[in-house]
């Protein structure tokens, strides 16, 4: 009995070196940054800024997202190679081009603009129409018909515009090239044509490439901010990307591993529930920790990286939140504290559990020598 008592005392005094399912309380509270003596801050959940999880965003106020393109969101009506136009001419004079017919209107048909930017029209001839507008072509047709018609009029309608389209690629259900119409489609319209994004809005990134410029933002931001749902231009390219957010739980939880979730839709309380809750006979409910690489917007870091201090620059800084689950107030706060992608939950063991493990190690039977082979 004295030997067992001595072993128990040794186990209690050397808890930091005892067998454990993860770091001990002392390991966590004394942890420092890699290759540094700077302590990683450990903040009690009661002392964490209440509005931080709910209001923090993944972008800085100076990050305009897709709205930087808002001034260019108009339909380009200029005629392009491959466009199909329909031409109708009218004559309101008594002795004009159609004086011998019952109708004063003649539909000349549909014509495709060739690779050289030309189109051949009856009564008018070969015309270069590239970069012209339908209204401009109408005026040229009227001018050509004045020699044979008293009061000619013309109507040019763009029937098909293959070059007026946008491309949607990435994590959508039906990627492809989609035509733009006179409805002046927006980003969400193009996503709808592509069958919608595969991921959750909060974990989906939308990147717009227009010429030599590009900008990105989250789908969730586009859904919530009208200025982000900009009108598209011909040849715009949309790329949809993003992995599901996840957190990891290990230690004295009933279920450990990686768990996926939608950002903004899971609280710390729900995350603990997703991990099955604490092991009643093992966990130290007063010392549950959430470890996070906290995003930090830093103008100093931007300057040291050679970037414009006013430009968005995000770095990370480790922080640990301690949760005392025996405090009812903390349980209430856990219902407001939002989980973030990459968060790590650690449930430490109760001290007596680690001591019992150490005692079990000492009580294990010593290995006996192998029996002698038969005949010896």
CSV table of C-alpha atoms in Angstrom, one decimal:
chain,number,residue,atom,x,y,z
A,1,UNK,CA,0.0,0.0,0.0
A,2,UNK,CA,2.9,2.3,0.8
A,3,UNK,CA,4.3,1.7,-2.6
A,4,UNK,CA,1.0,2.5,-4.3
A,5,UNK,CA,0.7,5.7,-2.3
A,6,UNK,CA,4.2,6.7,-3.2
A,7,UNK,CA,3.5,6.1,-6.9
A,8,UNK,CA,0.3,8.2,-6.6
A,9,UNK,CA,2.1,11.1,-5.1
A,10,UNK,CA,4.8,10.9,-7.8
A,11,UNK,CA,2.0,10.8,-10.4
A,12,UNK,CA,0.4,13.9,-9.0
A,13,UNK,CA,3.6,15.8,-8.8
A,14,UNK,CA,4.7,14.9,-12.3
A,15,UNK,CA,1.3,15.3,-14.0
A,16,UNK,CA,2.9,17.2,-16.8
A,17,UNK,CA,4.9,14.2,-17.8
A,18,UNK,CA,2.1,11.6,-17.3
A,19,UNK,CA,0.4,9.7,-20.1
A,20,UNK,CA,-2.4,11.9,-21.6
A,21,UNK,CA,-4.7,12.3,-24.6
A,22,UNK,CA,-3.3,15.7,-25.3
A,23,UNK,CA,-1.6,18.7,-23.7
A,24,UNK,CA,-2.2,19.4,-20.0
A,25,UNK,CA,-3.5,22.6,-18.6
A,26,UNK,CA,0.1,23.7,-17.7
A,27,UNK,CA,1.3,22.9,-21.2
A,28,UNK,CA,-1.4,25.2,-22.7
A,29,UNK,CA,-1.1,28.1,-20.3
A,30,UNK,CA,2.6,28.2,-20.6
A,31,UNK,CA,2.8,27.7,-24.4
A,32,UNK,CA,5.0,30.1,-26.4
A,33,UNK,CA,5.2,31.0,-30.1
A,34,UNK,CA,7.5,28.8,-32.2
A,35,UNK,CA,11.2,29.9,-31.9
A,36,UNK,CA,10.1,32.6,-29.5
A,37,UNK,CA,9.7,33.3,-25.8
A,38,UNK,CA,6.5,35.2,-26.4
A,39,UNK,CA,3.6,33.6,-24.6
A,40,UNK,CA,0.5,32.7,-26.6
A,41,UNK,CA,-2.3,34.7,-24.9
A,42,UNK,CA,-4.9,32.6,-23.0
A,43,UNK,CA,-8.2,34.5,-22.7
A,44,UNK,CA,-11.1,33.4,-20.6
A,45,UNK,CA,-14.3,33.3,-22.6
A,46,UNK,CA,-15.9,35.6,-20.1
A,47,UNK,CA,-13.3,38.2,-21.1
A,48,UNK,CA,-13.5,37.8,-24.8
A,49,UNK,CA,-15.1,40.7,-26.7
A,50,UNK,CA,-18.8,39.8,-27.0
A,51,UNK,CA,-19.3,41.4,-30.4
A,52,UNK,CA,-16.1,39.9,-31.9
A,53,UNK,CA,-17.4,36.6,-33.2
A,54,UNK,CA,-20.6,38.1,-34.5
A,55,UNK,CA,-19.3,41.1,-36.3
A,56,UNK,CA,-15.8,40.0,-37.5
A,57,UNK,CA,-15.5,39.7,-41.3
A,58,UNK,CA,-12.9,38.1,-43.5
A,59,UNK,CA,-12.3,41.4,-45.3
A,60,UNK,CA,-11.2,44.9,-44.4
A,61,UNK,CA,-13.3,48.0,-44.9
A,62,UNK,CA,-11.1,49.1,-47.7
A,63,UNK,CA,-11.7,45.8,-49.6
A,64,UNK,CA,-14.3,46.8,-52.2
A,65,UNK,CA,-14.7,43.2,-53.5
A,66,UNK,CA,-16.5,43.0,-56.8
A,67,UNK,CA,-18.0,46.5,-56.4
A,68,UNK,CA,-14.7,47.9,-57.8
A,69,UNK,CA,-16.2,47.0,-61.2
A,70,UNK,CA,-19.6,48.6,-60.6
A,71,UNK,CA,-19.0,51.5,-63.1
A,72,UNK,CA,-18.5,49.1,-66.0
A,73,UNK,CA,-21.7,47.1,-65.5
A,74,UNK,CA,-23.6,48.0,-68.7
A,75,UNK,CA,-24.6,46.0,-71.7
A,76,UNK,CA,-22.2,46.3,-74.6
A,77,UNK,CA,-24.4,46.9,-77.7
A,78,UNK,CA,-21.7,47.1,-80.3
A,79,UNK,CA,-21.7,44.6,-83.1
A,80,UNK,CA,-19.1,41.9,-83.0
A,81,UNK,CA,-17.9,39.1,-85.3
A,82,UNK,CA,-20.4,36.2,-85.2
A,83,UNK,CA,-23.3,38.3,-84.2
A,84,UNK,CA,-26.6,37.5,-86.0
A,85,UNK,CA,-28.7,40.5,-87.0
A,86,UNK,CA,-32.2,40.8,-88.5
A,87,UNK,CA,-32.9,43.7,-90.9
A,88,UNK,CA,-36.3,45.1,-91.7
A,89,UNK,CA,-36.8,48.1,-94.0
A,90,UNK,CA,-39.9,50.3,-94.4
A,91,UNK,CA,-41.0,52.8,-97.0
A,92,UNK,CA,-43.7,55.4,-96.3
A,93,UNK,CA,-43.6,57.1,-99.7
A,94,UNK,CA,-46.1,56.7,-102.5
A,95,UNK,CA,-43.5,56.2,-105.2
A,96,UNK,CA,-40.8,54.5,-103.2
A,97,UNK,CA,-39.1,51.2,-103.3
A,98,UNK,CA,-42.2,49.2,-102.5
A,99,UNK,CA,-44.8,51.2,-104.5
A,100,UNK,CA,-45.6,48.1,-106.6
A,101,UNK,CA,-46.3,45.9,-103.6
A,102,UNK,CA,-49.2,45.7,-101.1
A,103,UNK,CA,-46.9,46.0,-98.1
A,104,UNK,CA,-44.7,48.9,-97.2
A,105,UNK,CA,-42.4,46.7,-95.0
A,106,UNK,CA,-39.8,44.2,-96.2
A,107,UNK,CA,-37.9,41.8,-93.9
A,108,UNK,CA,-34.5,41.3,-95.6
A,109,UNK,CA,-33.8,38.3,-93.3
A,110,UNK,CA,-31.0,37.4,-90.9
A,111,UNK,CA,-27.3,38.0,-91.5
A,112,UNK,CA,-24.2,36.9,-89.7
A,113,UNK,CA,-21.3,39.3,-89.3
A,114,UNK,CA,-18.2,37.6,-90.9
A,115,UNK,CA,-14.7,37.3,-89.5
A,116,UNK,CA,-13.7,40.5,-91.3
A,117,UNK,CA,-16.5,42.4,-89.6
A,118,UNK,CA,-18.6,42.7,-92.8
A,119,UNK,CA,-22.2,41.9,-93.7
A,120,UNK,CA,-23.8,41.7,-97.2
A,121,UNK,CA,-27.3,43.4,-97.3
A,122,UNK,CA,-29.7,43.5,-100.2
A,123,UNK,CA,-30.2,46.9,-101.7
A,124,UNK,CA,-27.4,48.2,-99.5
A,125,UNK,CA,-24.3,46.0,-100.4
A,126,UNK,CA,-21.3,45.0,-98.4
A,127,UNK,CA,-21.0,47.0,-95.2
A,128,UNK,CA,-18.3,46.9,-92.4
A,129,UNK,CA,-20.3,46.9,-89.2
A,130,UNK,CA,-17.7,45.8,-86.6
A,131,UNK,CA,-17.9,48.0,-83.5
A,132,UNK,CA,-20.9,49.8,-84.9
A,133,UNK,CA,-24.2,49.9,-82.9
A,134,UNK,CA,-27.5,48.7,-84.3
A,135,UNK,CA,-28.7,52.3,-84.4
A,136,UNK,CA,-25.6,53.3,-86.4
A,137,UNK,CA,-26.2,50.6,-88.9
A,138,UNK,CA,-29.8,51.6,-89.3
A,139,UNK,CA,-28.7,55.2,-90.2
A,140,UNK,CA,-26.3,53.8,-92.8
A,141,UNK,CA,-29.0,51.6,-94.4
A,142,UNK,CA,-31.4,54.6,-94.6
A,143,UNK,CA,-28.7,56.7,-96.2
A,144,UNK,CA,-28.0,54.0,-98.9
A,145,UNK,CA,-31.8,53.6,-99.6
A,146,UNK,CA,-32.6,57.3,-100.1
A,147,UNK,CA,-31.7,57.1,-103.8
A,148,UNK,CA,-34.4,54.5,-104.4
A,149,UNK,CA,-36.9,55.2,-101.7
A,150,UNK,CA,-38.8,58.4,-100.8
A,151,UNK,CA,-38.9,58.0,-97.0
A,152,UNK,CA,-37.0,54.9,-96.0
A,153,UNK,CA,-36.7,53.6,-92.5
A,154,UNK,CA,-34.7,50.6,-91.2
A,155,UNK,CA,-34.8,48.4,-88.1
A,156,UNK,CA,-31.8,46.4,-87.1
A,157,UNK,CA,-32.3,43.8,-84.3
A,158,UNK,CA,-29.5,41.7,-82.8
A,159,UNK,CA,-30.9,38.1,-82.7
A,160,UNK,CA,-27.8,36.3,-81.5
A,161,UNK,CA,-24.7,37.6,-79.8
A,162,UNK,CA,-22.3,34.6,-79.2
A,163,UNK,CA,-19.5,36.9,-78.1
A,164,UNK,CA,-21.6,38.6,-75.5
A,165,UNK,CA,-21.3,35.9,-72.9
A,166,UNK,CA,-19.7,35.1,-69.6
A,167,UNK,CA,-17.8,32.0,-68.5
A,168,UNK,CA,-18.6,30.3,-65.2
A,169,UNK,CA,-16.1,27.7,-63.9
A,170,UNK,CA,-15.1,26.1,-60.7
A,171,UNK,CA,-17.3,24.5,-58.0
A,172,UNK,CA,-20.7,25.0,-59.7
A,173,UNK,CA,-23.1,22.3,-60.8
A,174,UNK,CA,-23.0,23.1,-64.5
A,175,UNK,CA,-20.0,25.1,-65.6
A,176,UNK,CA,-20.0,26.7,-69.1
A,177,UNK,CA,-20.4,29.7,-71.2
A,178,UNK,CA,-23.7,31.6,-70.9
A,179,UNK,CA,-25.0,34.4,-73.1
A,180,UNK,CA,-25.8,37.9,-71.9
A,181,UNK,CA,-29.1,39.4,-72.8
A,182,UNK,CA,-30.6,42.9,-72.7
A,183,UNK,CA,-31.7,42.1,-69.2
A,184,UNK,CA,-28.2,43.0,-68.1
A,185,UNK,CA,-27.4,39.9,-66.0
A,186,UNK,CA,-25.7,40.2,-62.6
A,187,UNK,CA,-23.3,37.8,-60.8
A,188,UNK,CA,-26.1,35.9,-59.1
A,189,UNK,CA,-27.9,35.5,-62.5
A,190,UNK,CA,-24.8,33.8,-63.9
A,191,UNK,CA,-24.5,31.5,-60.9
A,192,UNK,CA,-28.1,30.5,-61.4
A,193,UNK,CA,-27.5,29.7,-65.0
A,194,UNK,CA,-24.6,27.5,-63.9
A,195,UNK,CA,-26.8,25.6,-61.5
A,196,UNK,CA,-25.6,27.4,-58.4
A,197,UNK,CA,-22.6,27.0,-56.2
A,198,UNK,CA,-21.8,23.6,-54.7
A,199,UNK,CA,-20.6,24.9,-51.4
A,200,UNK,CA,-22.2,27.0,-48.6
A,201,UNK,CA,-22.3,30.7,-49.3
A,202,UNK,CA,-20.0,31.5,-46.3
A,203,UNK,CA,-17.3,29.1,-47.5
A,204,UNK,CA,-17.6,29.9,-51.3
A,205,UNK,CA,-15.3,32.5,-52.9
A,206,UNK,CA,-16.4,34.2,-56.2
A,207,UNK,CA,-13.6,35.7,-58.3
A,208,UNK,CA,-14.4,37.9,-61.3
A,209,UNK,CA,-11.8,38.4,-64.0
A,210,UNK,CA,-12.4,41.2,-66.4
A,211,UNK,CA,-9.5,41.9,-68.8
A,212,UNK,CA,-6.3,42.4,-66.8
A,213,UNK,CA,-8.2,43.0,-63.6
A,214,UNK,CA,-9.7,40.7,-61.0
A,215,UNK,CA,-11.4,40.8,-57.7
A,216,UNK,CA,-12.8,38.3,-55.2
A,217,UNK,CA,-15.3,38.1,-52.4
A,218,UNK,CA,-17.5,35.6,-50.7
A,219,UNK,CA,-20.8,34.4,-52.0
A,220,UNK,CA,-22.3,35.3,-48.7
A,221,UNK,CA,-21.2,38.9,-49.1
A,222,UNK,CA,-22.7,39.0,-52.6
A,223,UNK,CA,-26.0,37.8,-51.2
A,224,UNK,CA,-26.0,40.4,-48.4
A,225,UNK,CA,-24.6,43.4,-50.2
A,226,UNK,CA,-26.3,44.7,-53.3
A,227,UNK,CA,-23.2,46.6,-54.4
A,228,UNK,CA,-21.4,43.2,-54.8
A,229,UNK,CA,-23.9,41.7,-57.1
A,230,UNK,CA,-22.6,43.7,-60.1
A,231,UNK,CA,-23.8,43.6,-63.7
A,232,UNK,CA,-21.6,41.5,-66.0
A,233,UNK,CA,-19.9,42.5,-69.2
A,234,UNK,CA,-19.1,40.4,-72.3
A,235,UNK,CA,-16.1,38.1,-71.8
A,236,UNK,CA,-16.2,38.3,-68.0
A,237,UNK,CA,-15.0,35.2,-66.3
A,238,UNK,CA,-16.4,34.0,-63.0
A,239,UNK,CA,-14.5,31.3,-61.0
A,240,UNK,CA,-16.2,29.7,-58.0
A,241,UNK,CA,-14.0,28.2,-55.3
A,242,UNK,CA,-13.9,27.3,-51.7
A,243,UNK,CA,-13.6,24.3,-49.3
A,244,UNK,CA,-16.0,23.6,-46.5
A,245,UNK,CA,-14.9,25.1,-43.3
A,246,UNK,CA,-14.0,22.6,-40.5
A,247,UNK,CA,-12.9,22.5,-36.9
A,248,UNK,CA,-11.0,19.7,-35.1
A,249,UNK,CA,-11.7,18.3,-31.7
A,250,UNK,CA,-9.4,16.0,-29.7
A,251,UNK,CA,-8.8,15.1,-26.1
A,252,UNK,CA,-11.6,14.1,-23.7
A,253,UNK,CA,-14.5,14.4,-26.1
A,254,UNK,CA,-16.8,11.5,-26.8
A,255,UNK,CA,-16.1,11.9,-30.5
A,256,UNK,CA,-12.9,13.3,-31.8
A,257,UNK,CA,-11.8,14.2,-35.3
A,258,UNK,CA,-12.5,16.8,-38.0
A,259,UNK,CA,-16.0,18.2,-38.4
A,260,UNK,CA,-17.3,20.4,-41.3
A,261,UNK,CA,-19.6,23.3,-40.8
A,262,UNK,CA,-20.9,26.4,-42.6
A,263,UNK,CA,-19.2,29.6,-41.3
A,264,UNK,CA,-21.6,31.8,-39.4
A,265,UNK,CA,-23.9,28.9,-38.7
A,266,UNK,CA,-22.1,27.1,-35.9
A,267,UNK,CA,-21.5,28.3,-32.3
A,268,UNK,CA,-19.0,27.0,-29.8
A,269,UNK,CA,-21.9,25.3,-28.0
A,270,UNK,CA,-22.9,23.5,-31.1
A,271,UNK,CA,-19.4,22.5,-31.9
A,272,UNK,CA,-19.0,20.8,-28.5
A,273,UNK,CA,-22.3,19.1,-29.2
A,274,UNK,CA,-21.1,17.9,-32.6
A,275,UNK,CA,-18.1,16.3,-30.8
A,276,UNK,CA,-20.5,14.4,-28.6
A,277,UNK,CA,-19.8,16.5,-25.5
A,278,UNK,CA,-17.3,15.8,-22.8
A,279,UNK,CA,-16.4,12.4,-21.4
A,280,UNK,CA,-17.9,12.5,-17.9
A,281,UNK,CA,-15.3,10.2,-16.3
A,282,UNK,CA,-12.3,11.8,-17.9
A,283,UNK,CA,-12.6,15.5,-18.9
A,284,UNK,CA,-11.8,18.5,-16.9
A,285,UNK,CA,-14.9,20.6,-17.5
A,286,UNK,CA,-13.2,23.7,-16.1
A,287,UNK,CA,-10.4,23.6,-18.7
A,288,UNK,CA,-11.8,23.3,-22.2
A,289,UNK,CA,-9.8,25.3,-24.8
A,290,UNK,CA,-10.4,26.7,-28.2
A,291,UNK,CA,-7.2,27.4,-30.2
A,292,UNK,CA,-7.4,29.8,-33.1
A,293,UNK,CA,-5.1,31.5,-35.6
A,294,UNK,CA,-6.7,34.9,-35.3
A,295,UNK,CA,-6.9,37.0,-38.5
A,296,UNK,CA,-5.3,40.4,-37.9
A,297,UNK,CA,-5.5,43.4,-40.3
A,298,UNK,CA,-2.1,45.0,-40.1
A,299,UNK,CA,-0.8,48.1,-41.9
A,300,UNK,CA,2.6,47.6,-40.3
A,301,UNK,CA,2.8,44.1,-41.8
A,302,UNK,CA,1.7,45.5,-45.2
A,303,UNK,CA,4.5,48.1,-45.1
A,304,UNK,CA,7.1,45.4,-44.2
A,305,UNK,CA,5.8,43.3,-47.1
A,306,UNK,CA,6.3,46.1,-49.5
A,307,UNK,CA,2.6,46.7,-50.0
A,308,UNK,CA,0.5,49.9,-49.8
A,309,UNK,CA,-0.4,50.4,-46.2
A,310,UNK,CA,-3.9,51.2,-47.2
A,311,UNK,CA,-4.3,47.9,-49.1
A,312,UNK,CA,-5.9,44.9,-47.3
A,313,UNK,CA,-3.3,42.8,-45.6
A,314,UNK,CA,-4.2,39.9,-43.3
A,315,UNK,CA,-1.9,38.1,-41.1
A,316,UNK,CA,-2.6,35.7,-38.2
A,317,UNK,CA,-1.8,35.5,-34.5
A,318,UNK,CA,-2.4,32.5,-32.3
A,319,UNK,CA,-4.8,32.9,-29.4
A,320,UNK,CA,-6.3,30.5,-27.0
A,321,UNK,CA,-9.8,30.8,-25.4
A,322,UNK,CA,-10.4,29.0,-22.1
A,323,UNK,CA,-13.9,27.8,-21.4
A,324,UNK,CA,-15.0,26.9,-17.9
A,325,UNK,CA,-18.0,24.7,-18.6
A,326,UNK,CA,-19.0,24.5,-15.0
A,327,UNK,CA,-19.9,28.2,-15.2
A,328,UNK,CA,-23.4,28.8,-16.4
A,329,UNK,CA,-22.5,32.2,-17.8
A,330,UNK,CA,-19.9,30.5,-20.0
A,331,UNK,CA,-22.5,28.1,-21.4
A,332,UNK,CA,-24.6,31.1,-22.4
A,333,UNK,CA,-21.6,32.8,-24.1
A,334,UNK,CA,-20.9,29.6,-25.9
A,335,UNK,CA,-24.2,30.0,-27.7
A,336,UNK,CA,-23.0,33.3,-29.2
A,337,UNK,CA,-19.3,32.5,-29.9
A,338,UNK,CA,-19.0,31.7,-33.6
A,339,UNK,CA,-16.7,28.9,-34.8
A,340,UNK,CA,-14.2,29.7,-37.5
A,341,UNK,CA,-12.5,27.6,-40.1
A,342,UNK,CA,-9.4,25.8,-38.7
A,343,UNK,CA,-10.5,26.2,-35.0
A,344,UNK,CA,-9.1,23.5,-32.7
A,345,UNK,CA,-11.0,22.3,-29.6
A,346,UNK,CA,-9.1,20.6,-26.8
A,347,UNK,CA,-10.7,19.0,-23.8
A,348,UNK,CA,-8.0,18.4,-21.1
A,349,UNK,CA,-8.1,15.4,-18.7
A,350,UNK,CA,-8.9,15.8,-15.1
A,351,UNK,CA,-5.7,15.6,-12.9
A,352,UNK,CA,-6.8,12.3,-11.2
A,353,UNK,CA,-7.3,10.7,-14.6
A,354,UNK,CA,-3.7,11.3,-15.7
A,355,UNK,CA,-2.5,10.2,-12.2
A,356,UNK,CA,-4.5,7.0,-12.5
A,357,UNK,CA,-2.9,6.4,-15.9
A,358,UNK,CA,0.6,6.8,-14.5
A,359,UNK,CA,-0.2,4.5,-11.6
A,360,UNK,CA,-1.5,1.9,-14.1
A,361,UNK,CA,1.8,2.0,-15.9
A,362,UNK,CA,3.8,1.3,-12.7
A,363,UNK,CA,1.4,-1.5,-11.7
A,364,UNK,CA,1.9,-3.4,-15.0
A,365,UNK,CA,3.5,-6.8,-14.5
A,366,UNK,CA,7.1,-7.0,-15.3
A,367,UNK,CA,8.0,-9.0,-18.4
A,368,UNK,CA,9.1,-12.6,-17.6
A,369,UNK,CA,11.9,-14.3,-19.4
A,370,UNK,CA,10.9,-16.7,-22.2
A,371,UNK,CA,10.4,-20.3,-21.3
A,372,UNK,CA,13.3,-22.7,-22.2
A,373,UNK,CA,12.8,-24.7,-25.3
A,374,UNK,CA,11.7,-28.3,-24.7
A,375,UNK,CA,14.4,-30.9,-24.0
A,376,UNK,CA,16.7,-28.4,-22.2
